[in-house]
PDB file of N, CA and C in Angstrom:
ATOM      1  N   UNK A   1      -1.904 -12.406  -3.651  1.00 85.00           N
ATOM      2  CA  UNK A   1      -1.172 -12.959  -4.781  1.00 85.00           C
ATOM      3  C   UNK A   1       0.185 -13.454  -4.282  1.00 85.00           C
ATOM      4  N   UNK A   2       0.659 -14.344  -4.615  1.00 90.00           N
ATOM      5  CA  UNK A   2       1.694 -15.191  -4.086  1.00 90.00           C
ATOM      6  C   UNK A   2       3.007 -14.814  -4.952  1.00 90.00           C
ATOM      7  N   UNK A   3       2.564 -13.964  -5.607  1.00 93.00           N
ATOM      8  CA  UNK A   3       3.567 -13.397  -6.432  1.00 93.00           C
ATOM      9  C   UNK A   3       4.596 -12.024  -5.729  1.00 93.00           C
ATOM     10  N   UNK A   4       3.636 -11.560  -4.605  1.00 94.00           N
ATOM     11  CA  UNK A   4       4.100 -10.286  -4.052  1.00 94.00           C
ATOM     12  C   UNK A   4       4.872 -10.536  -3.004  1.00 94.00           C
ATOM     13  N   UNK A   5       6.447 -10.521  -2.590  1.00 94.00           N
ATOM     14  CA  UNK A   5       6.668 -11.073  -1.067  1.00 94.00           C
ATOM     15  C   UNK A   5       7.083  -9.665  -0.575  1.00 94.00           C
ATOM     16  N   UNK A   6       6.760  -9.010  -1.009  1.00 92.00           N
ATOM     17  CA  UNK A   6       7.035  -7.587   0.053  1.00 92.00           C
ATOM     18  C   UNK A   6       6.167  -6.230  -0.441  1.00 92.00           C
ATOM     19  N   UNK A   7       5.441  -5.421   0.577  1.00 92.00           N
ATOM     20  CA  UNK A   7       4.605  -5.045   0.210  1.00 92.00           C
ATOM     21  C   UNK A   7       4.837  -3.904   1.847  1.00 92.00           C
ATOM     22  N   UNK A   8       4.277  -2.417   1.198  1.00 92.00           N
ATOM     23  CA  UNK A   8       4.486  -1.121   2.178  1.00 92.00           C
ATOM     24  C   UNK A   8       3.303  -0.401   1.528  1.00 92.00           C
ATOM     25  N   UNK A   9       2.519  -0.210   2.358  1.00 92.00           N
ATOM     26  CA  UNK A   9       0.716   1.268   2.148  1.00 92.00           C
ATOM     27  C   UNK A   9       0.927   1.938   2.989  1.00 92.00           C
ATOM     28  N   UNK A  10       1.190   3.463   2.187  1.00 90.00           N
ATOM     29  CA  UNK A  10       0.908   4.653   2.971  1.00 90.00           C
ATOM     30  C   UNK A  10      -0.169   5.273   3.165  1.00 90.00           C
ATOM     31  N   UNK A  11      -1.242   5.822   3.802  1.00 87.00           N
ATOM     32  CA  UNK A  11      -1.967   6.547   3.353  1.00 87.00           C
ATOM     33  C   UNK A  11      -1.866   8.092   4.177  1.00 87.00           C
ATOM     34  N   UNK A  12      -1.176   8.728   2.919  1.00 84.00           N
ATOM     35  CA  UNK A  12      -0.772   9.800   2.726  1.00 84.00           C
ATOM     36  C   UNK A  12      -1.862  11.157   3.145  1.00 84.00           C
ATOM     37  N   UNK A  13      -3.218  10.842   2.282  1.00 85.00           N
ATOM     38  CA  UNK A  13      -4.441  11.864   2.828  1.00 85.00           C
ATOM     39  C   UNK A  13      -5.944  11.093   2.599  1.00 85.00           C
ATOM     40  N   UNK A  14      -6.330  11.654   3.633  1.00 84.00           N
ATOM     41  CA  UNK A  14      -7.930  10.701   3.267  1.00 84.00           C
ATOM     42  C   UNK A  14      -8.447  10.600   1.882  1.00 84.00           C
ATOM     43  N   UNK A  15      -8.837   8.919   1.325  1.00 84.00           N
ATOM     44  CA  UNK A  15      -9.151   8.684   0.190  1.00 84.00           C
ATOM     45  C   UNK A  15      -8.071   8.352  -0.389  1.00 84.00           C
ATOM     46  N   UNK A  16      -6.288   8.618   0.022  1.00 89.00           N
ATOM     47  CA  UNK A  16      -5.054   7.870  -1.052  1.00 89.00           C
ATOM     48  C   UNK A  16      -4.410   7.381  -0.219  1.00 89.00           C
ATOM     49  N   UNK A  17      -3.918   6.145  -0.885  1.00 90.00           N
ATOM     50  CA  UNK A  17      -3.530   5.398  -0.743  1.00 90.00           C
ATOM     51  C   UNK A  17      -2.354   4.977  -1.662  1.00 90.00           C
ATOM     52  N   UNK A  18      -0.958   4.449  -1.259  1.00 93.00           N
ATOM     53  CA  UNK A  18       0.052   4.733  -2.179  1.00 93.00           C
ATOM     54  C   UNK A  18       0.333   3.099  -1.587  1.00 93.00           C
ATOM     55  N   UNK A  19       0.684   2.029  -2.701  1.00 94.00           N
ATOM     56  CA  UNK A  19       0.836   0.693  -2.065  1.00 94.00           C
ATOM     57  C   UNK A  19       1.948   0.304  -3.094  1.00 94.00           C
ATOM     58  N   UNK A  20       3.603   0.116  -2.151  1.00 95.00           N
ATOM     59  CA  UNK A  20       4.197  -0.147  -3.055  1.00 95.00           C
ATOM     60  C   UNK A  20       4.538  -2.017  -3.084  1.00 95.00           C
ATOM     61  N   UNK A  21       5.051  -1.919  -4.004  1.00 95.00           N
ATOM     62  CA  UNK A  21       4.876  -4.144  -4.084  1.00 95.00           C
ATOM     63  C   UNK A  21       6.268  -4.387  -4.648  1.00 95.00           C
ATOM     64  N   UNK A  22       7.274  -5.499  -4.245  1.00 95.00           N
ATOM     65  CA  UNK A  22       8.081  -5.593  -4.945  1.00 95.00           C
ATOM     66  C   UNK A  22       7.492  -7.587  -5.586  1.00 95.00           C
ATOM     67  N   UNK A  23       7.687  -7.848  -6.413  1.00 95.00           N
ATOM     68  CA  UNK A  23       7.122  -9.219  -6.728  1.00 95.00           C
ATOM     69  C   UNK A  23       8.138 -10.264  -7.478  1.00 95.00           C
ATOM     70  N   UNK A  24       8.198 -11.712  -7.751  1.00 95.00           N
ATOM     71  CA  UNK A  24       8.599 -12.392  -7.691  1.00 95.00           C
ATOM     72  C   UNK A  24       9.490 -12.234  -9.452  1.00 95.00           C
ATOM     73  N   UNK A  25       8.605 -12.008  -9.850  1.00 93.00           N
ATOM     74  CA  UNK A  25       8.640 -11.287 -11.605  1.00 93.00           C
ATOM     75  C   UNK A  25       8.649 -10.351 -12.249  1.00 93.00           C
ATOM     76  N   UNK A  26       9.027  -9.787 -12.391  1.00 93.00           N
ATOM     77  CA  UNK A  26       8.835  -7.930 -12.891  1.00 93.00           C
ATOM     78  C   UNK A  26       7.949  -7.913 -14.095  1.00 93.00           C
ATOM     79  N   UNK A  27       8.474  -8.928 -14.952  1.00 95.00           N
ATOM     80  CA  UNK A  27       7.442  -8.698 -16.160  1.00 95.00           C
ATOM     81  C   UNK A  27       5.697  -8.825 -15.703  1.00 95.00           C
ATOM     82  N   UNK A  28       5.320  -9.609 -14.595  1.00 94.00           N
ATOM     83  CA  UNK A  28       3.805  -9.638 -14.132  1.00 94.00           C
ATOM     84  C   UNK A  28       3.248  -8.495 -13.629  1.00 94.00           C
ATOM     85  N   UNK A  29       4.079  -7.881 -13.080  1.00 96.00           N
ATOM     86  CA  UNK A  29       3.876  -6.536 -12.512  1.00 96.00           C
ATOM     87  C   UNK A  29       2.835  -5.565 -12.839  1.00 96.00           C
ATOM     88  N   UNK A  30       3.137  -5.684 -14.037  1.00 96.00           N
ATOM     89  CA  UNK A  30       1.309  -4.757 -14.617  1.00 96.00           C
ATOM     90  C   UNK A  30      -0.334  -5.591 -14.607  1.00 96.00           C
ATOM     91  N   UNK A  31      -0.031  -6.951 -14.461  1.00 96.00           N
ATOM     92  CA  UNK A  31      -0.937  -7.477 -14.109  1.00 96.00           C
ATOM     93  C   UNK A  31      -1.006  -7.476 -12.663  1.00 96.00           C
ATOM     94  N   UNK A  32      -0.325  -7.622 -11.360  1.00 96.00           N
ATOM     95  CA  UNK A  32      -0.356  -7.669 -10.470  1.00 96.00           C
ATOM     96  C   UNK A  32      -1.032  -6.520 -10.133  1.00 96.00           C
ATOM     97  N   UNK A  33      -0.610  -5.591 -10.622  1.00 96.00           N
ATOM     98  CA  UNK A  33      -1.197  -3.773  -9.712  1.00 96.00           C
ATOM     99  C   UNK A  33      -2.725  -3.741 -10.169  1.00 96.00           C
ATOM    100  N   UNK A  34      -2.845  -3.764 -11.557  1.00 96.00           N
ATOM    101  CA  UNK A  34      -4.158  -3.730 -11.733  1.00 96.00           C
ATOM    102  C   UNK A  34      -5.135  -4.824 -10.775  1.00 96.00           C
ATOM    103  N   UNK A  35      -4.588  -5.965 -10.354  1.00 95.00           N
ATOM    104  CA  UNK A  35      -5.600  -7.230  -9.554  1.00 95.00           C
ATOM    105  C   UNK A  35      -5.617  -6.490  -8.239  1.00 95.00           C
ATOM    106  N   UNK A  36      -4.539  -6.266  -7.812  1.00 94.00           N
ATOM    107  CA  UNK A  36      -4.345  -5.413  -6.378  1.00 94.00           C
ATOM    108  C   UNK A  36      -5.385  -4.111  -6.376  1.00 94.00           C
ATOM    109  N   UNK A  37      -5.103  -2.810  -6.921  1.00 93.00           N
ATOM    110  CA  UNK A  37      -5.762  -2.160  -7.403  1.00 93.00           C
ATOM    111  C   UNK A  37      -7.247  -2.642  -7.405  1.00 93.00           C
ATOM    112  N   UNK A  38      -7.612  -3.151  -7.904  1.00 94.00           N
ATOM    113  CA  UNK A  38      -9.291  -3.768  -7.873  1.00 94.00           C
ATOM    114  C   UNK A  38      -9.914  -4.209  -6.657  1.00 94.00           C
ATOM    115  N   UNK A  39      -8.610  -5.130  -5.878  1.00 93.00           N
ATOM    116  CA  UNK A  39      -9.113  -6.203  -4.730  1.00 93.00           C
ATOM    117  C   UNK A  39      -9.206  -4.727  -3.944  1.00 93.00           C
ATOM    118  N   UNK A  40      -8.219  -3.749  -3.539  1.00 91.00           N
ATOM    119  CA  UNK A  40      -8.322  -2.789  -2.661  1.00 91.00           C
ATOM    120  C   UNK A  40      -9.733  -1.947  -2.614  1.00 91.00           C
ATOM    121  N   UNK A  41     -10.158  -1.661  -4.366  1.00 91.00           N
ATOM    122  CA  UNK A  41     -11.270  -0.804  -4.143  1.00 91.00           C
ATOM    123  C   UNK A  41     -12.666  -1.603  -3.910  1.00 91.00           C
ATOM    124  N   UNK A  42     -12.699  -3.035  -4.383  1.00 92.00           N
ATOM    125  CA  UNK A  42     -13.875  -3.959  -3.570  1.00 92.00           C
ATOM    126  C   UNK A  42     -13.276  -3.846  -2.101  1.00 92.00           C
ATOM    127  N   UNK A  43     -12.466  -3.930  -1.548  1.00 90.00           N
ATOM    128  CA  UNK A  43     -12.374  -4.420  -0.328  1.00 90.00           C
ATOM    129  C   UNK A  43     -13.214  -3.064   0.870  1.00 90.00           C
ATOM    130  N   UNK A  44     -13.033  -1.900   0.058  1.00 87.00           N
ATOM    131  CA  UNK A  44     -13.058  -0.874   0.570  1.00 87.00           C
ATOM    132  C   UNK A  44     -14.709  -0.339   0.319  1.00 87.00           C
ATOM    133  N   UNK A  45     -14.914  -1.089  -0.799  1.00 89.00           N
ATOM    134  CA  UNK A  45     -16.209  -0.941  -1.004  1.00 89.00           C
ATOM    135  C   UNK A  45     -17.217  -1.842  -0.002  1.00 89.00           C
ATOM    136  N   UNK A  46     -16.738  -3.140   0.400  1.00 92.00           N
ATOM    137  CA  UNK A  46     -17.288  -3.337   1.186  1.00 92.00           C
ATOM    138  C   UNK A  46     -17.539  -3.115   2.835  1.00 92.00           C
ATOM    139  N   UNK A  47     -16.969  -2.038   3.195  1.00 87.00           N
ATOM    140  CA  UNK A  47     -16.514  -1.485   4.268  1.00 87.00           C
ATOM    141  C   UNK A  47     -17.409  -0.282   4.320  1.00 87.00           C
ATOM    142  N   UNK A  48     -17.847   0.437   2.720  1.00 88.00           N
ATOM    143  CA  UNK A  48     -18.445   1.628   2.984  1.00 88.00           C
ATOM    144  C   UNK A  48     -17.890   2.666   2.943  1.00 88.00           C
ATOM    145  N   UNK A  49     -16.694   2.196   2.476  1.00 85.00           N
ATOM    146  CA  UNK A  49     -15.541   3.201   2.202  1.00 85.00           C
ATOM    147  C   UNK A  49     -15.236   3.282   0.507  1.00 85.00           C
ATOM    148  N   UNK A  50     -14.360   4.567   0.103  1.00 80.00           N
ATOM    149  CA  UNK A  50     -14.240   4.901  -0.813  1.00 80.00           C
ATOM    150  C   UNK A  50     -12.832   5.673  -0.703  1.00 80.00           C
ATOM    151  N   UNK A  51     -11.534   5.412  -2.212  1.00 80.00           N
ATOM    152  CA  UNK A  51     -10.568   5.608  -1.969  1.00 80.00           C
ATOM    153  C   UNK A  51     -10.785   6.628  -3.364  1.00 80.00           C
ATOM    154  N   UNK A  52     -10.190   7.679  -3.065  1.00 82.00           N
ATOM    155  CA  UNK A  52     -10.271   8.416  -4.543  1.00 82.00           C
ATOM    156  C   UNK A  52      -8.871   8.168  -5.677  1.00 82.00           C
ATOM    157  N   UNK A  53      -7.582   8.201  -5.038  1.00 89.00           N
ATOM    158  CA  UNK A  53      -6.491   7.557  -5.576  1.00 89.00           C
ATOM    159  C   UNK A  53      -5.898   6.756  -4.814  1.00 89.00           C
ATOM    160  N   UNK A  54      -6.069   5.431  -5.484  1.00 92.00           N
ATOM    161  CA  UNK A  54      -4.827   4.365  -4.938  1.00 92.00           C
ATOM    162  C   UNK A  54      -4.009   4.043  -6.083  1.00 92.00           C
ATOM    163  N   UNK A  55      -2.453   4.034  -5.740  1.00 93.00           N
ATOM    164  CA  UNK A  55      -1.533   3.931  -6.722  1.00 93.00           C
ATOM    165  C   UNK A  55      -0.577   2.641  -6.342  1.00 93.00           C
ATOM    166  N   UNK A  56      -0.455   2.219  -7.517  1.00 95.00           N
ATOM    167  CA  UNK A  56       0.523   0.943  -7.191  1.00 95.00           C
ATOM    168  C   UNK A  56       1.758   1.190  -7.642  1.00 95.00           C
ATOM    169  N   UNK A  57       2.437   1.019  -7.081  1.00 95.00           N
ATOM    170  CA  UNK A  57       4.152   0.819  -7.483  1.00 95.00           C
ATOM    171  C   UNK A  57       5.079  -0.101  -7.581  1.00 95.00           C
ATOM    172  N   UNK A  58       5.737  -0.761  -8.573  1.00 96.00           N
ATOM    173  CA  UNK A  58       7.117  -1.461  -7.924  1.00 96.00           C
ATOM    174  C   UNK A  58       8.108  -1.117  -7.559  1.00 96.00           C
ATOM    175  N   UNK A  59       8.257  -1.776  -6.232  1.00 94.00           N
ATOM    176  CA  UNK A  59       9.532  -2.044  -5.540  1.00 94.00           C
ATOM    177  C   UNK A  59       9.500  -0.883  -4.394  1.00 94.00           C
ATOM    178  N   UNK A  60       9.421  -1.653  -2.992  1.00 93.00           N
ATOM    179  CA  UNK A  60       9.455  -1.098  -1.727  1.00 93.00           C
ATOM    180  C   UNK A  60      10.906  -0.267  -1.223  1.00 93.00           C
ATOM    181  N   UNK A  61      10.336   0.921  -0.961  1.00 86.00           N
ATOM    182  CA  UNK A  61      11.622   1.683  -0.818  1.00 86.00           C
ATOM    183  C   UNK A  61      12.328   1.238   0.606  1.00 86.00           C
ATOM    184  N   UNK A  62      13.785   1.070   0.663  1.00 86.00           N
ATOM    185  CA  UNK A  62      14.111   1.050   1.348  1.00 86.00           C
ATOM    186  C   UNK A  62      13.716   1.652   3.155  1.00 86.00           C
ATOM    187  N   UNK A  63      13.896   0.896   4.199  1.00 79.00           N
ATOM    188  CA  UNK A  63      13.713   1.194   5.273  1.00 79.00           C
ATOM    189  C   UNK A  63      14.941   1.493   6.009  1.00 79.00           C
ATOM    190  N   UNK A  64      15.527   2.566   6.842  1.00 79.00           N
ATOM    191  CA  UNK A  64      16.150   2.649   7.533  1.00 79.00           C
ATOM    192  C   UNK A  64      16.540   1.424   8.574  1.00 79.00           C
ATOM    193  N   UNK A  65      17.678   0.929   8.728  1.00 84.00           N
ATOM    194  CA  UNK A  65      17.817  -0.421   9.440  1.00 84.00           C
ATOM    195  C   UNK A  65      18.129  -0.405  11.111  1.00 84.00           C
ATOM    196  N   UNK A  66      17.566   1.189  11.633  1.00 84.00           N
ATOM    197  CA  UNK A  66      17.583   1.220  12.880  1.00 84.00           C
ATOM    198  C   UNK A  66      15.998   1.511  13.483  1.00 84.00           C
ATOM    199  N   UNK A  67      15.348   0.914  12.435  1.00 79.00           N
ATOM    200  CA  UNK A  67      13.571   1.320  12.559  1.00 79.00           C
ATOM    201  C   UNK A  67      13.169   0.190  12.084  1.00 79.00           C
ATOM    202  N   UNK A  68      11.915   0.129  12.634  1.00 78.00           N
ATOM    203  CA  UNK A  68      11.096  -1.337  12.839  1.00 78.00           C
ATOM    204  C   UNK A  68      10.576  -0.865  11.340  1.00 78.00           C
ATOM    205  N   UNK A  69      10.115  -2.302  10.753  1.00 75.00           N
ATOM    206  CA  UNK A  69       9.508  -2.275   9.180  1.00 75.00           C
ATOM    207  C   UNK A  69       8.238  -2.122   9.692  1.00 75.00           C
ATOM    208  N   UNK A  70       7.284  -1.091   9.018  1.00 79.00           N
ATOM    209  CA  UNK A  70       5.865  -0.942   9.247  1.00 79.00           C
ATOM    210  C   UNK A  70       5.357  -1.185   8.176  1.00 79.00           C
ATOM    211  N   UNK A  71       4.688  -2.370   7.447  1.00 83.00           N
ATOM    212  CA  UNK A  71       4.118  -2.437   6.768  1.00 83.00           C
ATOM    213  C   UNK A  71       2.642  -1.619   5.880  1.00 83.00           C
ATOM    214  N   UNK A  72       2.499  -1.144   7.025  1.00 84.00           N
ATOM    215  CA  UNK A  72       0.836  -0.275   6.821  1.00 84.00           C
ATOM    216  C   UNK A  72       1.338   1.109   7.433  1.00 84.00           C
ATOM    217  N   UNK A  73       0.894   2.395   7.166  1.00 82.00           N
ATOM    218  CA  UNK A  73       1.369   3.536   7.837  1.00 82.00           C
ATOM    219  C   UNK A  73       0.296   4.518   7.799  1.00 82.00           C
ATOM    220  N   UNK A  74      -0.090   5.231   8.382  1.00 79.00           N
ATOM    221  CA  UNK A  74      -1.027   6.332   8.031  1.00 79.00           C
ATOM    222  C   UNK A  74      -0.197   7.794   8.265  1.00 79.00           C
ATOM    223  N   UNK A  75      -0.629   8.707   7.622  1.00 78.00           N
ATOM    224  CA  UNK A  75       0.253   9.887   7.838  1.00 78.00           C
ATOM    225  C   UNK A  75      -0.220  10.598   7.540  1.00 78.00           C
ATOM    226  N   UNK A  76      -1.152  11.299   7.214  1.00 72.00           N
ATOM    227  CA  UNK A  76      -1.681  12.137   6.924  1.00 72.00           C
ATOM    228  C   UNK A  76      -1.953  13.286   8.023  1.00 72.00           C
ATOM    229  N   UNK A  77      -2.034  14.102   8.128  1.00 66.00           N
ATOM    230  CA  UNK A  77      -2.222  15.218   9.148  1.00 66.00           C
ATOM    231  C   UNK A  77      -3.567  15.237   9.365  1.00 66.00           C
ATOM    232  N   UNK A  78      -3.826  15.276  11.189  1.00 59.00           N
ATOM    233  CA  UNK A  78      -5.434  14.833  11.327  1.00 59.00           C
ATOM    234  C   UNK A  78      -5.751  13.883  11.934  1.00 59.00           C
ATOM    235  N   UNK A  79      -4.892  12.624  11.393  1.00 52.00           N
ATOM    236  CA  UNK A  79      -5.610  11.615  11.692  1.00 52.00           C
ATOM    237  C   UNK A  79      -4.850  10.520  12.978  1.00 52.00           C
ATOM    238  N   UNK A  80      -5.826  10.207  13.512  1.00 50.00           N
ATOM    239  CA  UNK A  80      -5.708   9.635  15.506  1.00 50.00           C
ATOM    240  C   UNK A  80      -4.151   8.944  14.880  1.00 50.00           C
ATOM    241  N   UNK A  81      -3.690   8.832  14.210  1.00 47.00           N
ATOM    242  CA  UNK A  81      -2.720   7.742  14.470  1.00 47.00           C
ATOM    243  C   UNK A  81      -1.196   8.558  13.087  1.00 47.00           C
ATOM    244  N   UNK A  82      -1.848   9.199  13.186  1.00 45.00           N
ATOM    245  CA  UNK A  82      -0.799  10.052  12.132  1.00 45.00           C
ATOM    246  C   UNK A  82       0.674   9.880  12.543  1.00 45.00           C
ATOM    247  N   UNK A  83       1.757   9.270  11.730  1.00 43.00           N
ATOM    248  CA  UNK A  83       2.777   8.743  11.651  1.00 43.00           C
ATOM    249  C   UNK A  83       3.021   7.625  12.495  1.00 43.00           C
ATOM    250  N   UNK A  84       2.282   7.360  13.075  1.00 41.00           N
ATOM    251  CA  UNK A  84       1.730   5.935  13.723  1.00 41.00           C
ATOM    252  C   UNK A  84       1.516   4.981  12.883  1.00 41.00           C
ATOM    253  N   UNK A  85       2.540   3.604  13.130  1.00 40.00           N
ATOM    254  CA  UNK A  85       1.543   2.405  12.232  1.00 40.00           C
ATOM    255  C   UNK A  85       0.278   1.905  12.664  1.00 40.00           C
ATOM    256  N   UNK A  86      -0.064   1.473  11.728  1.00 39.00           N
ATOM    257  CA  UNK A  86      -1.615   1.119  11.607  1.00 39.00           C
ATOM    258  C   UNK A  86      -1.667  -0.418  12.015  1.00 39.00           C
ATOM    259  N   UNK A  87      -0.851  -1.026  11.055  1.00 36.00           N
ATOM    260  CA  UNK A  87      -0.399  -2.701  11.650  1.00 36.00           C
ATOM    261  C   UNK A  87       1.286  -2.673  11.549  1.00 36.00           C
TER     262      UNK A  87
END
């Protein structure tokens, strides 16, 4: 959506997913999460995968400005890449 120009996914524990969005409009915003929201669980569906909570949010929390922006993050305890970005 061309509406979103900044965008941060954590995934916090297997199956959630926390995707925050800041977007061009605030008032679209509830339409945006729900389209997002959907595209994520087809996308995931076609993979063979399954997310039990994905949550949308507005507005990307600030990043520390002596750390690289990681758009994608995994963190969860466990997993090969835990506090490692993903992309």
């Amino acid at each position: 959506d061309s509406r979103i120009v900044e965008y941060a996914v954590e995934q916090r524990e297997p199956g959630a997913m926390r995707i925050e969005v800041d977007v061009t409009n605030p008032v679209a915003f509830p339409e945006i999460a729900v389209r997002l929201e959907q595209t994520v669980h087809g996308a995931l569906r076609e993979y063979g995968c399954r997310a039990t909570d994905v949550s949308v949010r507005e507005g990307v929390a600030p990043r520390p400005t002596d750390r690289k922006r990681r758009r994608v993050i995994c963190t969860w305890r466990g997993s090969p890449s835990a506090a490692s970005p993903i992309a």
